[in-house]
Short mmCIF file of C-alpha atoms and ligand atoms in Angstrom, two decimals:
data_model
loop_
_atom_site.label_atom_id
_atom_site.label_comp_id
_atom_site.label_asym_id
_atom_site.label_seq_id
_atom_site.Cartn_x
_atom_site.Cartn_y
_atom_site.Cartn_z
CA MET A 1 -12.12 -45.68 -20.64
CA ALA A 2 -13.31 -42.04 -21.67
CA GLY A 3 -10.71 -39.99 -22.58
CA GLU A 4 -7.96 -42.60 -23.29
CA SER A 5 -6.39 -43.12 -26.69
CA ILE A 6 -6.46 -46.63 -28.33
CA ALA A 7 -3.92 -48.10 -30.40
CA PHE A 8 -5.07 -51.22 -32.63
CA VAL A 9 -2.90 -53.90 -34.10
CA PRO A 10 -5.32 -56.11 -36.51
CA THR A 11 -3.81 -59.57 -36.98
CA MET A 12 -4.91 -62.97 -38.21
CA GLY A 13 -3.27 -64.71 -35.14
CA ASN A 14 -0.33 -67.18 -35.26
CA LEU A 15 1.73 -64.39 -33.55
CA HIS A 16 5.40 -64.22 -34.21
CA ALA A 17 8.10 -61.62 -33.13
CA GLY A 18 7.06 -59.27 -36.03
CA HIS A 19 3.44 -58.89 -34.59
CA LEU A 20 4.91 -58.24 -31.24
CA GLN A 21 7.00 -55.71 -32.68
CA LEU A 22 3.88 -53.99 -33.80
CA VAL A 23 2.28 -54.44 -30.39
CA ASN A 24 5.33 -52.79 -28.71
CA ALA A 25 5.15 -50.08 -31.16
CA ALA A 26 1.55 -49.62 -30.39
CA LYS A 27 2.17 -49.56 -26.63
CA THR A 28 4.54 -46.47 -27.00
CA GLN A 29 1.83 -44.45 -28.76
CA ALA A 30 -1.54 -44.63 -26.83
CA ASP A 31 -3.13 -45.35 -23.42
CA ARG A 32 -4.76 -48.50 -24.74
CA VAL A 33 -3.64 -51.41 -27.07
CA VAL A 34 -6.36 -53.73 -28.54
CA VAL A 35 -5.10 -56.78 -30.82
CA SER A 36 -7.52 -58.62 -32.97
CA MET A 37 -7.11 -62.10 -34.13
CA PHE A 38 -9.20 -63.19 -37.00
CA VAL A 39 -8.49 -65.36 -39.94
CA ASN A 40 -10.56 -63.56 -42.34
CA PRO A 41 -12.21 -66.01 -45.00
CA THR A 42 -12.92 -63.16 -47.59
CA GLN A 43 -9.28 -62.44 -48.15
CA PHE A 44 -8.31 -66.02 -49.04
CA ASP A 45 -8.30 -66.64 -52.97
CA GLU A 46 -7.69 -70.65 -52.15
CA GLN A 47 -10.12 -72.50 -49.79
CA GLY A 48 -7.20 -74.85 -48.93
CA ASP A 49 -5.05 -71.87 -47.79
CA TYR A 50 -7.70 -70.63 -45.65
CA ALA A 51 -8.48 -74.04 -44.00
CA ASN A 52 -4.90 -74.65 -43.37
CA TYR A 53 -3.83 -71.11 -42.09
CA PRO A 54 -2.12 -71.83 -38.75
CA ARG A 55 -4.37 -71.15 -35.79
CA THR A 56 -2.70 -70.95 -32.52
CA GLU A 57 -5.21 -68.86 -30.31
CA GLU A 58 -4.05 -70.13 -26.82
CA ALA A 59 -0.37 -69.47 -27.33
CA ASP A 60 -1.36 -66.25 -28.91
CA ILE A 61 -3.42 -65.06 -26.03
CA ASP A 62 -0.33 -65.84 -23.66
CA LYS A 63 1.97 -63.83 -25.67
CA LEU A 64 -0.40 -60.87 -25.57
CA GLN A 65 -0.94 -61.30 -21.79
CA ALA A 66 2.94 -61.23 -21.38
CA LEU A 67 2.87 -57.96 -23.29
CA ALA A 68 0.10 -56.63 -21.09
CA VAL A 69 -2.07 -55.91 -24.02
CA ASP A 70 -5.42 -54.46 -22.69
CA VAL A 71 -7.77 -56.29 -25.09
CA ALA A 72 -7.27 -59.37 -27.38
CA TYR A 73 -10.48 -59.23 -29.70
CA VAL A 74 -10.93 -62.79 -31.19
CA PRO A 75 -14.32 -62.73 -33.04
CA ALA A 76 -15.99 -65.68 -34.55
CA VAL A 77 -16.62 -65.93 -38.26
CA GLU A 78 -20.46 -65.82 -37.57
CA GLU A 79 -19.82 -62.59 -35.60
CA MET A 80 -18.03 -60.85 -38.27
CA TYR A 81 -20.08 -62.16 -41.29
CA PRO A 82 -23.48 -63.12 -39.81
CA ASP A 83 -25.24 -62.92 -43.25
CA ASP A 84 -24.07 -62.72 -46.81
CA ILE A 85 -22.21 -59.47 -46.92
CA LEU A 86 -23.75 -57.05 -49.49
CA THR A 87 -21.18 -54.27 -48.98
CA LYS A 88 -17.50 -54.46 -49.97
CA VAL A 89 -14.77 -51.98 -49.70
CA SER A 90 -12.79 -52.04 -52.83
CA VAL A 91 -9.70 -49.83 -53.40
CA SER A 92 -8.85 -49.44 -57.04
CA GLN A 93 -5.51 -48.97 -58.75
CA VAL A 94 -3.41 -49.71 -55.77
CA SER A 95 -5.10 -53.14 -55.33
CA ASP A 96 -4.87 -53.99 -59.09
CA ASN A 97 -1.40 -55.38 -59.42
CA TYR A 98 1.17 -57.37 -57.84
CA CYS A 99 -0.53 -59.52 -54.96
CA GLY A 100 -3.89 -58.02 -56.30
CA ALA A 101 -3.56 -59.63 -59.64
CA ALA A 102 -1.98 -62.77 -58.18
CA ARG A 103 -4.77 -63.17 -55.63
CA PRO A 104 -8.07 -62.15 -57.10
CA GLY A 105 -10.46 -60.56 -54.41
CA HIS A 106 -7.70 -60.59 -51.78
CA PHE A 107 -7.63 -56.76 -51.25
CA ASP A 108 -11.38 -56.28 -51.30
CA GLY A 109 -11.34 -58.88 -48.26
CA VAL A 110 -8.54 -57.03 -46.48
CA ALA A 111 -10.08 -53.49 -46.99
CA THR A 112 -13.51 -54.76 -46.02
CA ILE A 113 -12.45 -56.67 -42.77
CA VAL A 114 -10.19 -53.89 -41.73
CA CYS A 115 -12.94 -51.26 -42.32
CA LYS A 116 -15.28 -53.38 -40.20
CA LEU A 117 -12.52 -53.70 -37.42
CA PHE A 118 -12.04 -50.01 -37.49
CA ASN A 119 -15.69 -49.28 -36.93
CA ILE A 120 -15.82 -51.76 -34.11
CA VAL A 121 -12.50 -50.98 -32.11
CA GLN A 122 -12.76 -47.07 -33.22
CA PRO A 123 -8.85 -46.72 -32.54
CA ASP A 124 -6.92 -43.27 -32.67
CA LYS A 125 -4.06 -45.04 -34.29
CA VAL A 126 -3.53 -48.36 -36.30
CA PHE A 127 -0.24 -50.27 -36.73
CA PHE A 128 0.57 -52.19 -40.16
CA GLY A 129 3.91 -53.90 -40.96
CA GLU A 130 5.82 -52.84 -44.03
CA LYS A 131 6.36 -56.21 -45.07
CA ASP A 132 2.80 -56.30 -46.61
CA PHE A 133 3.45 -52.85 -48.33
CA GLN A 134 0.89 -53.18 -50.72
CA GLN A 135 -1.66 -54.04 -48.01
CA LEU A 136 -0.33 -50.93 -46.13
CA MET A 137 -0.92 -48.69 -49.18
CA VAL A 138 -4.50 -50.16 -49.62
CA ILE A 139 -5.25 -49.42 -46.14
CA ARG A 140 -3.77 -45.94 -46.25
CA THR A 141 -5.87 -45.07 -49.54
CA MET A 142 -8.99 -46.40 -47.99
CA VAL A 143 -8.47 -44.38 -44.82
CA ALA A 144 -7.73 -41.10 -46.87
CA ASP A 145 -10.63 -41.67 -49.30
CA LEU A 146 -13.26 -42.58 -46.94
CA ASN A 147 -12.28 -40.03 -44.17
CA VAL A 148 -11.78 -42.72 -41.68
CA PRO A 149 -10.77 -40.79 -38.48
CA VAL A 150 -7.47 -42.92 -37.67
CA GLU A 151 -3.81 -42.50 -38.02
CA VAL A 152 -2.12 -45.26 -39.95
CA VAL A 153 1.49 -46.16 -38.45
CA ALA A 154 3.81 -48.31 -40.57
CA VAL A 155 6.23 -50.41 -38.70
CA PRO A 156 9.40 -51.68 -40.55
CA THR A 157 9.83 -55.30 -41.40
CA PHE A 158 11.02 -57.52 -38.73
CA ARG A 159 13.46 -60.11 -39.96
CA GLU A 160 15.04 -63.38 -38.77
CA LEU A 161 18.87 -63.24 -38.24
CA ASP A 162 19.78 -64.24 -41.75
CA GLY A 163 17.35 -61.64 -43.27
CA LEU A 164 14.29 -63.63 -43.99
CA ALA A 165 11.16 -61.53 -43.23
CA MET A 166 9.27 -62.67 -40.45
CA SER A 167 5.72 -64.26 -41.45
CA SER A 168 3.22 -66.78 -40.27
CA ARG A 169 3.65 -68.58 -43.50
CA ASN A 170 7.20 -69.35 -42.60
CA THR A 171 5.93 -72.28 -40.43
CA TYR A 172 5.05 -74.16 -43.76
CA LEU A 173 8.70 -74.15 -44.82
CA SER A 174 10.55 -77.36 -44.83
CA GLU A 175 14.09 -77.13 -43.05
CA ALA A 176 15.76 -77.18 -46.60
CA GLU A 177 13.31 -74.74 -47.86
CA ARG A 178 13.84 -72.43 -44.89
CA GLN A 179 17.61 -72.39 -45.52
CA GLN A 180 16.74 -71.46 -49.22
CA ALA A 181 14.08 -68.87 -48.31
CA VAL A 182 16.64 -66.19 -47.37
CA GLN A 183 17.48 -66.04 -51.13
CA LEU A 184 14.58 -63.91 -51.64
CA TYR A 185 15.94 -61.24 -49.49
CA GLN A 186 19.30 -61.74 -50.80
CA ALA A 187 17.94 -60.85 -54.41
CA LEU A 188 16.23 -57.73 -53.14
CA CYS A 189 19.43 -56.49 -51.53
CA GLN A 190 21.38 -57.18 -54.84
CA ALA A 191 18.68 -55.67 -56.83
CA LYS A 192 18.71 -52.56 -54.61
CA GLN A 193 22.45 -52.21 -55.23
CA ALA A 194 21.95 -52.69 -59.19
CA VAL A 195 19.25 -49.81 -58.96
CA LEU A 196 21.49 -47.59 -56.93
CA GLU A 197 24.41 -47.99 -59.29
CA GLN A 198 22.09 -47.04 -62.03
CA HIS A 199 24.12 -48.97 -64.75
CA LYS A 200 21.16 -51.26 -65.87
CA ARG A 201 17.47 -50.42 -66.66
CA PHE A 202 14.94 -51.29 -64.18
CA ILE A 203 13.25 -53.61 -66.55
CA GLU A 204 16.53 -55.67 -67.16
CA ILE A 205 16.99 -55.76 -63.34
CA GLU A 206 13.49 -57.05 -62.88
CA ARG A 207 14.16 -59.63 -65.82
CA TYR A 208 17.46 -60.87 -64.08
CA TYR A 209 16.11 -61.40 -60.71
CA LEU A 210 13.13 -63.30 -61.97
CA GLN A 211 15.38 -65.60 -63.80
CA LEU A 212 17.64 -65.92 -61.02
CA LEU A 213 14.84 -66.83 -58.41
CA THR A 214 13.25 -69.18 -60.87
CA GLY A 215 16.88 -70.79 -61.33
CA GLN A 216 17.13 -71.08 -57.64
CA GLY A 217 13.90 -73.11 -57.38
CA PHE A 218 11.21 -70.31 -56.58
CA GLU A 219 8.11 -69.66 -58.68
CA PRO A 220 8.12 -65.92 -58.59
CA ASP A 221 4.68 -64.15 -59.07
CA TYR A 222 6.55 -60.74 -59.71
CA PHE A 223 9.72 -58.97 -58.83
CA SER A 224 8.84 -55.31 -59.63
CA ILE A 225 10.64 -51.97 -59.13
CA CYS A 226 7.90 -49.40 -58.19
CA ARG A 227 7.44 -45.78 -57.21
CA ARG A 228 6.93 -45.92 -53.50
CA HIS A 229 4.12 -43.35 -53.31
CA ASP A 230 1.56 -45.18 -55.67
CA LEU A 231 3.09 -48.62 -56.57
CA GLN A 232 3.25 -47.77 -60.21
CA ALA A 233 6.01 -49.15 -62.30
CA ALA A 234 9.14 -46.86 -61.68
CA THR A 235 10.53 -44.78 -64.45
CA ASP A 236 13.83 -42.99 -64.78
CA GLY A 237 13.12 -39.80 -62.78
CA ASP A 238 11.65 -41.35 -59.85
CA LYS A 239 13.77 -41.18 -56.56
CA GLN A 240 11.54 -42.95 -53.74
CA LEU A 241 11.35 -46.57 -54.92
CA ILE A 242 10.47 -49.90 -53.53
CA ILE A 243 11.19 -53.32 -55.03
CA LEU A 244 8.28 -55.69 -54.30
CA VAL A 245 8.63 -59.58 -54.84
CA ALA A 246 6.29 -62.49 -54.27
CA ALA A 247 7.35 -65.99 -54.92
CA ARG A 248 6.47 -69.60 -54.01
CA LEU A 249 8.92 -71.98 -52.60
CA GLY A 250 7.23 -75.44 -52.55
CA LYS A 251 3.85 -74.78 -51.16
CA THR A 252 4.85 -71.56 -49.48
CA ARG A 253 4.01 -68.23 -50.87
CA LEU A 254 6.54 -65.61 -49.62
CA ILE A 255 6.40 -61.94 -50.03
CA ASP A 256 9.06 -59.27 -49.22
CA ASN A 257 10.29 -55.82 -50.44
CA ILE A 258 13.07 -53.37 -50.02
CA GLN A 259 12.95 -49.68 -50.08
CA ILE A 260 15.27 -47.44 -52.13
CA ASP A 261 16.09 -43.84 -51.81
CA LEU A 262 17.79 -42.67 -55.04
CA THR A 263 18.51 -39.15 -53.60
CA VAL A 264 21.46 -40.59 -51.42
CA GLY A 265 23.53 -42.42 -54.21
CA PRO A 266 24.98 -45.91 -53.90
CA LEU A 267 27.66 -45.26 -51.24
CA ASN A 268 25.40 -43.74 -48.58
CA TYR A 269 22.66 -46.41 -48.34
O1 PAF B 301 -1.97 -58.56 -42.30
C1 PAF B 301 -2.79 -59.21 -41.85
O2 PAF B 301 -2.78 -60.01 -41.05
C2 PAF B 301 -4.46 -59.42 -42.36
O3 PAF B 301 -4.40 -59.00 -43.81
C3 PAF B 301 -5.26 -58.19 -41.62
C4 PAF B 301 -4.75 -56.84 -41.90
C5 PAF B 301 -5.28 -58.53 -40.07
C6 PAF B 301 -6.68 -58.02 -42.13
O4 PAF B 301 -7.22 -59.50 -41.97
#
């Protein structure tokens, strides 16, 4: 309605408690909340991954109704991509490494669909989880560079009781893999402690945890200590850091991260 503020939560559906956390945050910050659910084909680098992505529309709608969301926007693929799309939004540098390198074209697909959704929904505020930290940076950069009139709100990662970051892809894990998956977050916590203690060089810490995860049965794409503001490799003087990790466990690709503030020292974090 005219004059009312709109908060927007873009999703690919298969809603879990982490998504609902985003919705709850959105509800506190605007008059109306819109949630989109669209499994976006252009951000998948593997056809099988797109075809198999969990689609649970009816259950998702029930969850959104229970939270009194104002609009659930569930466009069809033909509606979003009626013809071959000739325009792409491509955010260089922040998209280049980590998931961008491991999944060619992924962030172009994300930035393009998010830009389209912003233009359709015209929100005042948009909500993204920090679990996909590189995605968050891509969106923030696009919004700043293209003067998109929206405020990007980051919501902390929501975790299972044992620490595993919530993700729609966790449903792919077998029971044994699910038990094991928490080792990814444990590696991040231990590496954070190692960074805070400042006895080892970043590159040594990265190598150690890549080897550890490999030994535990993961196939890591990267385990990287980065500057938080631009995701470039961290160097000695940097204080605000983030460790980004992506690793396959069986057929499931998991991503996670942990933030580090080196101005506070090891005892205060
Ligand atoms: O994070 C996601 O679920 C997707 O990448 C997004 C932002 C909804 C774009 O399709």
